[in-house]
Tab-separated table of C-alpha atoms in Angstrom:
chain	number	residue	atom	x	y	z
A	279	MET	CA	-9.732	18.740	41.557
A	280	GLY	CA	-6.257	17.569	40.769
A	281	PRO	CA	-3.490	18.533	38.365
A	282	SER	CA	-4.752	18.655	34.758
A	283	SER	CA	-3.344	15.894	32.544
A	284	ALA	CA	-3.058	18.110	29.444
A	285	PRO	CA	0.044	20.363	29.116
A	286	ARG	CA	-0.569	23.993	30.000
A	287	ARG	CA	0.873	25.818	27.011
A	288	LEU	CA	0.997	24.099	23.639
A	289	SER	CA	3.699	25.192	21.191
A	290	GLY	CA	2.749	26.207	17.647
A	291	MET	CA	3.945	22.897	16.273
A	292	GLN	CA	1.965	20.904	18.852
A	293	LYS	CA	-1.148	22.892	17.899
A	294	GLN	CA	-0.556	22.042	14.241
A	295	VAL	CA	-0.250	18.337	15.019
A	296	LEU	CA	-3.446	18.391	17.063
A	297	SER	CA	-5.366	20.296	14.386
A	298	LEU	CA	-4.164	17.781	11.783
A	299	TYR	CA	-5.436	14.926	13.980
A	300	ARG	CA	-8.760	16.745	14.398
A	301	GLY	CA	-8.940	17.252	10.627
A	302	PHE	CA	-8.488	13.532	10.055
A	303	LEU	CA	-11.216	12.637	12.542
A	304	ARG	CA	-13.583	15.178	10.986
A	305	ALA	CA	-12.886	13.816	7.499
A	306	ALA	CA	-13.519	10.294	8.806
A	307	ARG	CA	-16.975	11.404	9.999
A	308	THR	CA	-17.990	12.081	6.385
A	309	LYS	CA	-17.283	8.520	5.257
A	310	SER	CA	-19.336	5.367	5.838
A	311	ALA	CA	-19.455	3.726	9.280
A	312	GLU	CA	-16.998	0.858	8.795
A	313	ASP	CA	-14.578	3.041	6.790
A	314	ARG	CA	-14.821	5.617	9.556
A	315	GLN	CA	-13.713	3.080	12.155
A	316	ARG	CA	-10.823	1.918	10.001
A	317	ILE	CA	-9.638	5.468	9.284
A	318	GLU	CA	-9.830	6.413	12.953
A	319	SER	CA	-7.865	3.374	14.064
A	320	ILE	CA	-5.143	3.774	11.419
A	321	VAL	CA	-4.749	7.489	12.093
A	322	SER	CA	-4.685	7.163	15.861
A	323	ILE	CA	-2.146	4.304	15.747
A	324	GLU	CA	0.113	6.358	13.462
A	325	PHE	CA	-0.101	9.509	15.587
A	326	ARG	CA	0.467	7.684	18.878
A	327	ARG	CA	3.399	5.721	17.455
A	328	ASN	CA	5.079	8.871	16.182
A	329	ALA	CA	4.385	10.693	19.457
A	330	LYS	CA	6.311	7.997	21.310
A	331	GLU	CA	9.131	7.419	18.831
A	332	VAL	CA	9.930	10.843	17.420
A	333	ASP	CA	12.101	13.154	19.499
A	334	ARG	CA	10.301	16.377	20.506
A	335	LYS	CA	13.217	18.466	19.290
A	336	ASN	CA	13.460	16.858	15.841
A	337	PHE	CA	11.674	19.782	14.151
A	338	LEU	CA	12.830	18.816	10.662
A	339	TYR	CA	11.207	15.390	10.820
A	340	ILE	CA	8.047	16.625	12.566
A	341	GLU	CA	7.552	19.283	9.869
A	342	TYR	CA	8.090	16.628	7.199
A	343	LEU	CA	5.435	14.412	8.835
A	344	LEU	CA	3.042	17.386	9.118
A	345	ARG	CA	3.417	18.199	5.414
A	346	ARG	CA	2.912	14.573	4.449
A	347	GLY	CA	-0.121	14.330	6.736
A	348	LYS	CA	-1.669	17.501	5.264
A	349	LYS	CA	-1.349	16.085	1.745
A	350	GLN	CA	-2.919	12.814	2.827
A	351	LEU	CA	-5.739	14.719	4.548
A	352	ASP	CA	-6.443	16.727	1.377
A	353	GLN	CA	-6.688	13.478	-0.530
A	354	LEU	CA	-8.961	11.941	2.088
A	355	ARG	CA	-11.304	14.944	2.080
A	356	SER	CA	-12.139	14.525	-1.615
A	357	PRO	CA	-15.521	12.776	-2.029
A	358	ASP	CA	-14.063	10.205	-4.443
A	359	ILE	CA	-11.869	8.674	-1.763
A	360	VAL	CA	-13.692	5.968	0.161
A	361	GLY	CA	-11.255	5.046	2.901
A	362	LEU	CA	-7.775	4.254	4.154
A	363	SER	CA	-6.059	0.936	4.467
A	364	ALA	CA	-2.656	-0.064	5.738
A	365	THR	CA	-0.518	-3.096	4.951
A	366	ASN	CA	2.436	-4.352	6.894
A	367	VAL	CA	5.507	-5.215	4.844
A	368	SER	CA	8.196	-7.163	6.632
A	369	PHE	CA	11.626	-7.537	5.086
A	370	SER	CA	12.762	-11.136	5.205
A	371	GLN	CA	16.354	-12.074	4.528
A	372	THR	CA	16.301	-13.778	1.146
A	373	LYS	CA	19.234	-15.852	-0.010
A	374	ALA	CA	20.966	-14.781	-3.200
A	375	PRO	CA	20.547	-17.287	-6.048
A	376	THR	CA	23.525	-19.639	-6.043
A	377	HIS	CA	24.326	-19.912	-9.739
B	89	MET	CA	50.076	13.167	-32.049
B	90	VAL	CA	48.064	11.965	-35.017
B	91	THR	CA	50.606	13.301	-37.506
B	92	GLY	CA	53.320	11.461	-35.594
B	93	LEU	CA	51.382	8.219	-35.961
B	94	ILE	CA	50.907	8.820	-39.672
B	95	ARG	CA	54.623	9.522	-40.140
B	96	ARG	CA	55.537	6.335	-38.260
B	97	ALA	CA	52.988	4.341	-40.270
B	98	ILE	CA	54.403	5.567	-43.599
B	99	ALA	CA	57.948	4.787	-42.392
B	100	SER	CA	57.019	1.272	-41.294
B	101	ALA	CA	55.068	0.657	-44.495
B	102	ALA	CA	57.927	1.928	-46.632
B	103	SER	CA	60.494	-0.155	-44.749
B	104	SER	CA	58.474	-3.347	-45.156
B	105	GLY	CA	58.895	-2.498	-48.806
B	106	SER	CA	57.958	-4.206	-52.029
B	107	THR	CA	58.014	-7.720	-50.507
B	108	ALA	CA	54.923	-6.876	-48.418
B	109	ALA	CA	51.401	-8.025	-49.327
B	110	ALA	CA	49.045	-5.923	-51.424
B	111	SER	CA	47.289	-4.600	-48.304
B	112	PHE	CA	50.378	-2.583	-47.342
B	113	ARG	CA	50.044	-0.540	-50.531
B	114	TYR	CA	46.688	0.559	-49.159
B	115	VAL	CA	48.349	1.418	-45.854
B	116	CYS	CA	50.917	3.571	-47.671
B	117	VAL	CA	48.235	5.500	-49.507
B	118	ARG	CA	45.982	6.011	-46.465
B	119	ALA	CA	48.711	6.293	-43.819
B	120	MET	CA	47.000	4.476	-40.984
B	121	ALA	CA	48.771	3.365	-37.811
B	122	SER	CA	49.480	-0.352	-37.483
B	123	GLU	CA	47.718	-2.613	-34.985
B	124	ALA	CA	50.634	-2.647	-32.524
B	125	GLN	CA	50.774	1.128	-32.365
B	126	ALA	CA	47.007	1.323	-31.761
B	127	GLN	CA	47.322	-1.055	-28.805
B	128	GLN	CA	50.082	1.094	-27.315
B	129	VAL	CA	47.945	4.240	-27.271
B	130	ASP	CA	45.032	2.410	-25.620
B	131	LEU	CA	47.179	1.128	-22.733
B	132	LYS	CA	48.491	4.596	-21.925
B	133	ALA	CA	44.944	5.972	-21.523
B	134	ARG	CA	43.839	3.056	-19.363
B	135	ASP	CA	46.586	3.381	-16.767
B	136	LYS	CA	45.652	6.838	-15.508
B	137	THR	CA	42.515	7.361	-13.427
B	138	ASP	CA	40.907	10.743	-12.919
B	139	ILE	CA	39.211	10.655	-9.505
B	140	LYS	CA	36.636	13.330	-8.720
B	141	THR	CA	34.877	13.673	-5.378
B	142	PHE	CA	31.181	14.507	-5.201
B	143	SER	CA	29.694	15.569	-1.880
B	144	ILE	CA	25.979	15.017	-2.129
B	145	TYR	CA	23.235	16.152	0.282
B	146	ARG	CA	21.588	13.153	1.914
B	147	TRP	CA	18.520	13.016	4.169
B	148	ASN	CA	16.335	9.998	4.742
B	149	PRO	CA	12.802	10.559	6.059
B	150	ASP	CA	12.542	6.905	7.172
B	151	ASN	CA	15.605	7.195	9.349
B	152	PRO	CA	15.562	10.840	10.353
B	153	LYS	CA	18.890	12.139	11.550
B	154	LYS	CA	20.397	15.499	10.619
B	155	PRO	CA	20.937	15.966	6.864
B	156	GLU	CA	24.562	15.423	5.801
B	157	LEU	CA	26.906	15.791	2.840
B	158	LYS	CA	28.128	12.338	1.837
B	159	GLU	CA	31.270	11.996	-0.291
B	160	TYR	CA	31.534	9.727	-3.301
B	161	GLU	CA	34.536	9.219	-5.563
B	162	ILE	CA	34.103	8.678	-9.279
B	163	ASP	CA	36.668	7.910	-11.970
B	164	LEU	CA	35.859	10.491	-14.632
B	165	LYS	CA	37.461	8.310	-17.310
B	166	GLU	CA	34.708	5.734	-16.799
B	167	CYS	CA	31.819	8.164	-16.575
B	168	GLY	CA	29.846	10.349	-18.962
B	169	PRO	CA	30.546	14.081	-19.056
B	170	MET	CA	27.408	15.349	-17.297
B	171	VAL	CA	26.579	15.457	-13.588
B	172	LEU	CA	23.561	13.226	-14.200
B	173	ASP	CA	25.879	10.519	-15.568
B	174	ALA	CA	27.879	10.677	-12.332
B	175	LEU	CA	24.731	10.481	-10.182
B	176	ILE	CA	23.468	7.465	-12.120
B	177	LYS	CA	26.870	5.812	-11.834
B	178	ILE	CA	26.908	6.379	-8.062
B	179	LYS	CA	23.399	4.985	-7.765
B	180	ASN	CA	24.212	1.948	-9.905
B	181	GLU	CA	27.580	1.002	-8.462
B	182	MET	CA	28.142	2.624	-5.101
B	183	ASP	CA	24.940	3.589	-3.266
B	184	PRO	CA	21.536	2.499	-4.575
B	185	THR	CA	19.728	4.517	-1.904
B	186	LEU	CA	20.681	7.834	-3.547
B	187	THR	CA	17.393	9.411	-4.651
B	188	PHE	CA	16.929	12.011	-7.371
B	189	ARG	CA	14.480	12.880	-10.135
B	190	ARG	CA	15.433	12.416	-13.770
B	191	SER	CA	13.748	11.575	-17.057
B	192	CYS	CA	14.876	12.760	-20.464
B	193	ARG	CA	18.654	13.178	-19.914
B	194	GLU	CA	18.656	15.847	-22.618
B	195	GLY	CA	17.509	19.013	-20.848
B	196	ILE	CA	13.911	19.160	-21.995
B	197	CYS	CA	11.878	17.672	-19.141
B	198	GLY	CA	13.254	19.699	-16.251
B	199	SER	CA	13.115	16.837	-13.720
B	200	CYS	CA	16.788	16.808	-12.709
B	201	ALA	CA	16.934	20.425	-11.532
B	202	MET	CA	19.302	20.725	-8.565
B	203	ASN	CA	21.964	22.960	-7.087
B	204	ILE	CA	25.417	22.041	-8.425
B	205	ASP	CA	28.384	23.870	-6.877
B	206	GLY	CA	26.132	26.688	-5.743
B	207	CYS	CA	24.374	27.274	-9.087
B	208	ASN	CA	20.915	25.968	-9.970
B	209	GLY	CA	20.826	23.946	-13.148
B	210	LEU	CA	19.807	20.716	-14.821
B	211	ALA	CA	22.069	17.800	-13.912
B	212	CYS	CA	21.792	16.408	-17.437
B	213	LEU	CA	23.089	19.653	-18.974
B	214	THR	CA	25.769	20.594	-16.423
B	215	LYS	CA	29.244	19.320	-17.296
B	216	ILE	CA	31.281	17.872	-14.447
B	217	ALA	CA	33.980	20.360	-13.495
B	218	PRO	CA	37.515	18.938	-13.969
B	219	SER	CA	38.921	17.114	-10.949
B	220	GLU	CA	41.608	19.807	-10.583
B	221	ALA	CA	38.838	22.156	-9.455
B	222	GLY	CA	38.277	20.109	-6.260
B	223	ALA	CA	35.167	18.374	-4.937
B	224	SER	CA	31.742	19.118	-6.413
B	225	MET	CA	28.859	19.838	-4.054
B	226	ILE	CA	25.398	18.710	-5.131
B	227	THR	CA	22.444	19.872	-3.063
B	228	PRO	CA	18.711	20.081	-3.748
B	229	LEU	CA	17.053	23.292	-5.021
B	230	PRO	CA	17.535	25.926	-2.307
B	231	HIS	CA	14.760	26.906	0.110
B	232	MET	CA	12.468	24.079	-0.956
B	233	PHE	CA	11.147	21.420	1.413
B	234	VAL	CA	13.087	18.197	0.951
B	235	ILE	CA	11.207	14.929	0.550
B	236	LYS	CA	14.310	12.738	0.330
B	237	ASP	CA	17.960	13.341	-0.652
B	238	LEU	CA	17.809	15.517	-3.780
B	239	VAL	CA	14.013	15.315	-4.317
B	240	VAL	CA	12.088	18.480	-3.316
B	241	ASP	CA	8.412	19.278	-2.842
B	242	MET	CA	7.265	21.114	-5.970
B	243	THR	CA	3.538	21.346	-5.134
B	244	ASN	CA	3.665	25.020	-4.141
B	245	PHE	CA	5.502	25.836	-7.379
B	246	TYR	CA	2.950	23.960	-9.500
B	247	ASN	CA	0.027	25.524	-7.636
B	248	GLN	CA	1.396	28.977	-8.380
B	249	TYR	CA	1.644	28.033	-12.061
B	250	LYS	CA	-1.956	26.796	-11.966
B	251	SER	CA	-3.127	30.001	-10.284
B	252	ILE	CA	-2.266	32.193	-13.291
B	253	GLU	CA	-4.636	30.091	-15.449
B	254	PRO	CA	-2.161	29.083	-18.174
B	255	TRP	CA	-4.692	28.352	-20.919
B	256	LEU	CA	-6.306	30.281	-23.754
B	257	LYS	CA	-9.395	32.179	-22.689
B	258	ARG	CA	-11.715	33.798	-25.196
B	259	LYS	CA	-14.864	35.839	-24.938
B	260	THR	CA	-16.079	35.586	-28.538
B	261	PRO	CA	-18.048	32.363	-28.969
B	262	ALA	CA	-16.383	29.600	-30.968
B	263	ALA	CA	-19.206	29.512	-33.501
B	264	GLU	CA	-17.924	32.724	-35.071
B	265	LEU	CA	-14.737	30.990	-36.223
B	266	ASP	CA	-16.544	28.426	-38.460
B	267	GLY	CA	-14.638	25.616	-36.783
B	268	LYS	CA	-11.308	26.950	-38.076
B	269	GLU	CA	-8.295	27.728	-35.947
B	270	ILE	CA	-7.750	31.145	-34.371
B	271	LYS	CA	-5.360	32.960	-36.682
B	272	GLN	CA	-2.193	34.590	-35.466
B	273	SER	CA	0.344	36.529	-37.524
B	274	LYS	CA	4.022	35.589	-37.504
B	275	LYS	CA	4.819	38.869	-35.785
B	276	ASP	CA	2.404	38.089	-32.957
B	277	ARG	CA	3.783	34.550	-32.683
B	278	SER	CA	7.311	35.895	-32.379
B	279	LYS	CA	6.178	37.864	-29.312
B	280	LEU	CA	5.926	34.525	-27.503
B	281	ASP	CA	9.557	33.596	-28.217
B	282	GLY	CA	11.538	33.397	-25.022
B	283	MET	CA	8.504	32.324	-23.019
B	284	TYR	CA	7.044	29.206	-24.584
B	285	GLU	CA	10.341	27.306	-24.187
B	286	CYS	CA	10.018	27.247	-20.381
B	287	ILE	CA	10.147	23.683	-19.056
B	288	LEU	CA	9.048	24.510	-15.472
B	289	CYS	CA	12.241	23.160	-13.962
B	290	ALA	CA	12.028	25.712	-11.086
B	291	CYS	CA	15.712	26.678	-11.378
B	292	CYS	CA	14.815	30.373	-11.721
B	293	SER	CA	12.242	30.578	-8.923
B	294	THR	CA	14.468	28.781	-6.455
B	295	SER	CA	17.387	31.076	-7.281
B	296	CYS	CA	15.382	34.233	-6.514
B	297	PRO	CA	16.055	35.565	-2.971
B	298	SER	CA	12.685	37.322	-3.032
B	299	TYR	CA	11.034	33.957	-3.658
B	300	TRP	CA	13.033	32.444	-0.781
B	301	TRP	CA	11.594	34.944	1.682
B	302	ASN	CA	7.992	34.877	0.380
B	303	PRO	CA	7.389	31.549	-1.347
B	304	GLU	CA	3.664	31.426	-0.658
B	305	SER	CA	2.740	34.962	-1.650
B	306	TYR	CA	5.227	35.884	-4.398
B	307	LEU	CA	4.501	33.992	-7.627
B	308	GLY	CA	8.140	33.663	-8.638
B	309	PRO	CA	9.841	34.235	-12.012
B	310	ALA	CA	8.611	31.009	-13.640
B	311	ALA	CA	4.899	31.621	-12.976
B	312	LEU	CA	5.246	35.299	-13.945
B	313	LEU	CA	7.023	34.333	-17.165
B	314	HIS	CA	4.076	32.133	-18.040
B	315	ALA	CA	1.651	34.884	-16.977
B	316	ASN	CA	3.373	37.169	-19.477
B	317	ARG	CA	3.211	34.428	-22.113
B	318	TRP	CA	-0.572	34.406	-21.855
B	319	ILE	CA	-0.847	38.175	-21.502
B	320	SER	CA	1.189	38.683	-24.699
B	321	ASP	CA	-0.699	36.014	-26.638
B	322	SER	CA	-2.718	37.856	-29.291
B	323	ARG	CA	-5.339	35.096	-29.397
B	324	ASP	CA	-6.180	35.458	-25.697
B	325	GLU	CA	-8.995	37.936	-24.937
B	326	TYR	CA	-8.756	38.118	-21.144
B	327	THR	CA	-5.625	40.302	-21.106
B	328	LYS	CA	-7.052	42.944	-18.794
B	329	GLU	CA	-8.337	40.366	-16.305
B	330	ARG	CA	-4.970	38.587	-16.330
B	331	LEU	CA	-3.139	41.833	-15.663
B	332	ASP	CA	-5.499	42.681	-12.814
B	333	ALA	CA	-5.078	39.223	-11.283
B	334	VAL	CA	-1.309	39.647	-11.041
B	335	ASN	CA	-1.386	43.331	-10.103
B	336	ASP	CA	-0.802	42.654	-6.427
B	337	GLU	CA	1.858	43.965	-4.075
B	338	PHE	CA	3.014	40.437	-3.314
B	339	LYS	CA	2.255	38.479	-6.468
B	340	LEU	CA	4.149	40.734	-8.869
B	341	TYR	CA	5.894	43.508	-6.996
B	342	ARG	CA	8.081	41.345	-4.788
B	343	CYS	CA	10.329	41.269	-7.845
B	344	HIS	CA	13.192	43.703	-7.265
B	345	THR	CA	15.012	42.881	-10.532
B	346	ILE	CA	17.658	40.848	-8.745
B	347	LEU	CA	17.919	38.910	-12.053
B	348	ASN	CA	19.268	35.718	-10.518
B	349	CYS	CA	16.567	34.017	-12.565
B	350	ALA	CA	18.135	34.929	-15.913
B	351	ARG	CA	21.475	33.638	-14.670
B	352	ALA	CA	20.059	30.326	-13.471
B	353	CYS	CA	17.784	29.429	-16.393
B	354	PRO	CA	19.184	26.305	-18.111
B	355	LYS	CA	17.279	27.101	-21.314
B	356	GLY	CA	18.721	30.626	-21.552
B	357	LEU	CA	15.438	32.447	-20.960
B	358	ASN	CA	15.109	35.791	-19.190
B	359	PRO	CA	12.168	35.787	-16.763
B	360	GLY	CA	13.223	39.153	-15.337
B	361	LYS	CA	12.686	40.766	-18.723
B	362	GLN	CA	9.189	39.298	-18.988
B	363	ILE	CA	8.328	40.515	-15.473
B	364	GLN	CA	9.487	43.995	-16.485
B	365	HIS	CA	7.136	43.763	-19.469
B	366	ILE	CA	4.189	42.978	-17.180
B	367	LYS	CA	5.087	45.870	-14.899
B	368	GLN	CA	5.149	48.227	-17.869
B	369	LEU	CA	1.767	47.028	-19.044
B	370	GLN	CA	0.376	47.711	-15.561
B	371	LEU	CA	1.344	51.365	-15.931
B	372	LYS	CA	-1.010	51.812	-18.878
B	373	PRO	CA	-4.437	53.117	-17.769
């Protein structure tokens, strides 16, 4: 009996984000066990990172991320797709050729 | 100006007279300007620069701030005549992060469709307005979700095109044709003129206010033009089913003959006319 940790009224956009997250987790359930773990970890890292970094009022960017996420979810749902993977690309300062 | 050069060339050739080499006789007959005069003309053109400002819509999804109009200045003397030439020049020399779609550069692929100075059109077919007319504003196709800079999300548009089933459908089995092609008279083929040329650039659909307010339910002039193309095809046997599929309050009858589509089409087609044709066919019992 204490204050609930979840917010009381979710806005339409927050509901969409949560349903997208749920959709990803449900799609992950249909894949094999190790792929399911990888998908869940990638998706949850991405969602939590964006939740921290993106401003709540930046509707334009949130809608762009939602649209991109929906497309990726549609791809993931197809039975031909086996799993997700993510690579980290770091930009190193390369010197220009000196000739 | 050319006649002046010719007159001067004849005068100079005549004055150099009979002592000149044989080549001058050729000059007299053909009246060409001499080398020195040619150099003079070239220098005059090089001195002047014709600066035109382009303000281009920019938005980066990786670094999301508010979208903005960024200004670029181009010397029109060093650039091709079309807006696409200017965009490529800006991307090559000034700002490589400028993003836009392009492919054929001759107005047949429909990739470079964008809004130039308020009118939808293909960048490769739209001439740059003279610099006296002020700055040019280049924005993406109106009322479409932006992926980056001038690139828009066309998936809804393509899905609507797919939904009208743009392929030949026949009921009679193919065996009856003896493996030969389905014949069509020239008169029936000419019924398709004005519809088969559509390149699916989306200029018409994104210029229609009715499509702006109902993009998911109204099919838009491009999809309806193609629907009419298959309805009017004499070889297609599913005409009634096609007409029934479109006969919906939202899919067809959101068209209020605003006719912005005919104005915007870069190929000179008239989607409004084709939509009117479908509506008339719906009236038949």
